[in-house]
């Protein structure tokens, strides 16, 4: 399998350019594709286990929070599938810049926020504060490498109404903290 993947990467273009996605959830959408990083997304193979959940849960016009943007793949999917506003959060400025470049040709309504979400009450951005500032989300996708439970603790007002969530956890301890 590694030999095939390596051969495919040798054949793919080496330049970053706007391309129309031909596979996956955002099929038809445009994005700046860098095949060094975006090949799985471009070919519809990035986390395909989430596809049926996104299709089932997302409805037109929903406001979405993408917490943990990395390169913006999920923000693009969420905004494309709903046609609504997506607010994508990440505290890493490199992720913000990569995402900005990646989504630029899409024309979708995606706001990028350079901030880590937390439960702290020291002026940091909690999910409740983000909801007050950007509007209450209808759907939240969260993948923050272990900080999920802390972020959820800062969402007591946001989660009082029906909000749909997909939370990717890394380990049983974090998962039990999120569910409990």
Tab-separated table of C-alpha atoms in Angstrom:
chain	number	residue	atom	x	y	z
A	1	UNK	CA	0.000	0.000	0.000
A	2	UNK	CA	2.834	2.407	0.858
A	3	UNK	CA	4.425	1.742	-2.551
A	4	UNK	CA	1.167	2.636	-4.323
A	5	UNK	CA	0.733	5.789	-2.202
A	6	UNK	CA	4.314	6.834	-2.920
A	7	UNK	CA	3.869	6.245	-6.668
A	8	UNK	CA	0.636	8.265	-6.706
A	9	UNK	CA	2.348	11.170	-4.926
A	10	UNK	CA	5.116	11.108	-7.542
A	11	UNK	CA	2.498	11.544	-10.284
A	12	UNK	CA	0.456	14.301	-8.628
A	13	UNK	CA	1.146	17.984	-9.407
A	14	UNK	CA	3.725	19.648	-7.141
A	15	UNK	CA	2.201	23.137	-7.305
A	16	UNK	CA	-0.640	24.492	-5.188
A	17	UNK	CA	-3.548	25.615	-7.324
A	18	UNK	CA	-7.314	26.096	-7.181
A	19	UNK	CA	-9.066	22.867	-8.131
A	20	UNK	CA	-12.655	21.730	-8.183
A	21	UNK	CA	-13.107	18.790	-5.817
A	22	UNK	CA	-14.286	15.711	-7.693
A	23	UNK	CA	-14.915	13.415	-4.729
A	24	UNK	CA	-16.090	13.615	-1.135
A	25	UNK	CA	-18.619	15.689	0.773
A	26	UNK	CA	-17.672	18.989	-0.856
A	27	UNK	CA	-17.688	17.564	-4.391
A	28	UNK	CA	-17.919	20.492	-6.820
A	29	UNK	CA	-16.442	23.048	-4.427
A	30	UNK	CA	-13.173	24.801	-5.237
A	31	UNK	CA	-10.147	24.829	-2.938
A	32	UNK	CA	-6.414	25.478	-3.219
A	33	UNK	CA	-5.083	21.937	-3.304
A	34	UNK	CA	-1.561	21.078	-2.208
A	35	UNK	CA	-1.297	17.364	-2.940
A	36	UNK	CA	1.449	16.962	-0.318
A	37	UNK	CA	-1.249	17.501	2.343
A	38	UNK	CA	-4.648	17.506	0.616
A	39	UNK	CA	-4.586	14.337	-1.506
A	40	UNK	CA	-6.838	12.339	0.858
A	41	UNK	CA	-9.292	15.220	1.044
A	42	UNK	CA	-9.230	15.811	-2.728
A	43	UNK	CA	-9.910	12.138	-3.437
A	44	UNK	CA	-12.688	11.919	-0.824
A	45	UNK	CA	-10.714	9.688	1.564
A	46	UNK	CA	-10.249	12.049	4.531
A	47	UNK	CA	-12.204	10.554	7.467
A	48	UNK	CA	-14.889	8.915	5.295
A	49	UNK	CA	-16.413	7.352	8.432
A	50	UNK	CA	-17.782	10.847	9.213
A	51	UNK	CA	-19.539	11.270	5.838
A	52	UNK	CA	-22.825	9.530	6.751
A	53	UNK	CA	-23.008	11.447	10.039
A	54	UNK	CA	-22.433	14.800	8.349
A	55	UNK	CA	-25.035	13.972	5.689
A	56	UNK	CA	-27.566	12.911	8.324
A	57	UNK	CA	-27.030	15.755	10.788
A	58	UNK	CA	-26.334	18.817	8.645
A	59	UNK	CA	-29.253	20.789	7.212
A	60	UNK	CA	-29.375	23.846	4.954
A	61	UNK	CA	-28.754	27.137	6.717
A	62	UNK	CA	-27.166	25.696	9.857
A	63	UNK	CA	-24.519	27.735	11.698
A	64	UNK	CA	-21.518	25.521	12.416
A	65	UNK	CA	-18.528	25.723	14.717
A	66	UNK	CA	-15.401	23.872	13.590
A	67	UNK	CA	-13.197	23.693	16.670
A	68	UNK	CA	-9.706	22.563	15.714
A	69	UNK	CA	-9.380	23.596	12.046
A	70	UNK	CA	-5.966	22.180	11.062
A	71	UNK	CA	-6.101	22.863	7.257
A	72	UNK	CA	-9.806	23.707	6.986
A	73	UNK	CA	-11.118	20.467	5.487
A	74	UNK	CA	-14.009	20.164	7.913
A	75	UNK	CA	-14.857	23.875	7.748
A	76	UNK	CA	-15.112	23.552	3.969
A	77	UNK	CA	-17.333	20.458	4.261
A	78	UNK	CA	-19.589	22.031	6.892
A	79	UNK	CA	-20.081	25.272	5.010
A	80	UNK	CA	-20.549	23.538	1.667
A	81	UNK	CA	-23.117	21.056	2.988
A	82	UNK	CA	-25.176	23.623	4.906
A	83	UNK	CA	-24.719	26.711	2.774
A	84	UNK	CA	-24.632	28.463	6.140
A	85	UNK	CA	-22.068	30.295	8.218
A	86	UNK	CA	-19.149	28.283	9.604
A	87	UNK	CA	-16.842	29.662	12.267
A	88	UNK	CA	-13.573	27.762	12.505
A	89	UNK	CA	-11.335	28.072	15.588
A	90	UNK	CA	-7.688	27.213	16.125
A	91	UNK	CA	-5.021	28.801	18.294
A	92	UNK	CA	-2.189	27.849	15.973
A	93	UNK	CA	-1.518	30.758	13.571
A	94	UNK	CA	0.035	28.317	11.065
A	95	UNK	CA	-3.279	26.427	10.853
A	96	UNK	CA	-5.102	29.701	10.351
A	97	UNK	CA	-2.854	30.687	7.434
A	98	UNK	CA	-3.043	27.216	5.829
A	99	UNK	CA	-6.822	27.246	6.103
A	100	UNK	CA	-7.099	30.767	4.732
A	101	UNK	CA	-5.119	29.734	1.651
A	102	UNK	CA	-6.984	26.438	1.280
A	103	UNK	CA	-10.552	27.833	1.406
A	104	UNK	CA	-9.922	31.092	-0.492
A	105	UNK	CA	-11.269	29.889	-3.888
A	106	UNK	CA	-14.379	28.344	-2.323
A	107	UNK	CA	-16.312	31.581	-1.823
A	108	UNK	CA	-18.000	29.985	1.191
A	109	UNK	CA	-19.068	31.866	4.328
A	110	UNK	CA	-16.279	30.731	6.668
A	111	UNK	CA	-14.855	32.917	9.438
A	112	UNK	CA	-11.449	31.932	10.799
A	113	UNK	CA	-10.732	32.715	14.449
A	114	UNK	CA	-7.218	32.488	15.851
A	115	UNK	CA	-8.082	31.317	19.372
A	116	UNK	CA	-8.036	28.228	21.529
A	117	UNK	CA	-11.357	27.634	23.242
A	118	UNK	CA	-11.275	26.844	26.951
A	119	UNK	CA	-13.458	26.714	30.035
A	120	UNK	CA	-11.378	29.310	31.917
A	121	UNK	CA	-13.169	32.417	33.152
A	122	UNK	CA	-10.086	34.610	32.855
A	123	UNK	CA	-11.112	36.383	29.673
A	124	UNK	CA	-10.120	33.484	27.419
A	125	UNK	CA	-12.544	32.493	24.691
A	126	UNK	CA	-14.991	29.869	25.927
A	127	UNK	CA	-17.611	28.279	23.725
A	128	UNK	CA	-20.254	30.351	25.516
A	129	UNK	CA	-18.334	33.551	24.720
A	130	UNK	CA	-17.817	32.408	21.123
A	131	UNK	CA	-21.563	31.743	20.814
A	132	UNK	CA	-22.348	35.215	22.150
A	133	UNK	CA	-19.899	36.801	19.709
A	134	UNK	CA	-20.503	34.733	16.538
A	135	UNK	CA	-24.010	33.384	17.093
A	136	UNK	CA	-25.155	30.155	18.696
A	137	UNK	CA	-24.148	27.120	16.623
A	138	UNK	CA	-26.593	24.478	15.431
A	139	UNK	CA	-23.742	22.020	14.885
A	140	UNK	CA	-20.273	21.644	16.410
A	141	UNK	CA	-17.401	19.539	15.134
A	142	UNK	CA	-14.563	19.347	17.640
A	143	UNK	CA	-11.127	17.749	17.288
A	144	UNK	CA	-8.633	19.365	19.639
A	145	UNK	CA	-6.248	16.591	20.639
A	146	UNK	CA	-7.452	16.022	24.192
A	147	UNK	CA	-8.918	19.398	25.239
A	148	UNK	CA	-12.499	18.450	24.306
A	149	UNK	CA	-13.811	18.020	27.865
A	150	UNK	CA	-12.340	21.358	28.960
A	151	UNK	CA	-13.997	23.138	26.038
A	152	UNK	CA	-17.348	21.474	26.777
A	153	UNK	CA	-17.140	22.693	30.383
A	154	UNK	CA	-17.099	26.222	28.939
A	155	UNK	CA	-20.306	25.596	26.970
A	156	UNK	CA	-22.971	25.482	29.678
A	157	UNK	CA	-25.158	28.129	28.016
A	158	UNK	CA	-24.426	27.071	24.430
A	159	UNK	CA	-25.451	23.478	25.054
A	160	UNK	CA	-28.746	24.246	26.855
A	161	UNK	CA	-30.582	24.234	23.531
A	162	UNK	CA	-30.414	21.459	20.989
A	163	UNK	CA	-26.936	21.571	19.461
A	164	UNK	CA	-25.659	18.656	17.403
A	165	UNK	CA	-22.085	17.571	18.086
A	166	UNK	CA	-19.382	15.410	16.614
A	167	UNK	CA	-16.529	15.266	19.111
A	168	UNK	CA	-13.399	13.353	18.161
A	169	UNK	CA	-11.702	12.197	21.329
A	170	UNK	CA	-8.269	10.722	21.779
A	171	UNK	CA	-8.602	8.015	24.402
A	172	UNK	CA	-11.201	6.533	26.699
A	173	UNK	CA	-10.481	8.894	29.601
A	174	UNK	CA	-11.218	12.017	27.525
A	175	UNK	CA	-14.252	10.335	25.986
A	176	UNK	CA	-15.709	9.527	29.416
A	177	UNK	CA	-15.085	13.125	30.568
A	178	UNK	CA	-16.954	14.433	27.505
A	179	UNK	CA	-19.915	12.099	27.943
A	180	UNK	CA	-20.133	12.406	31.726
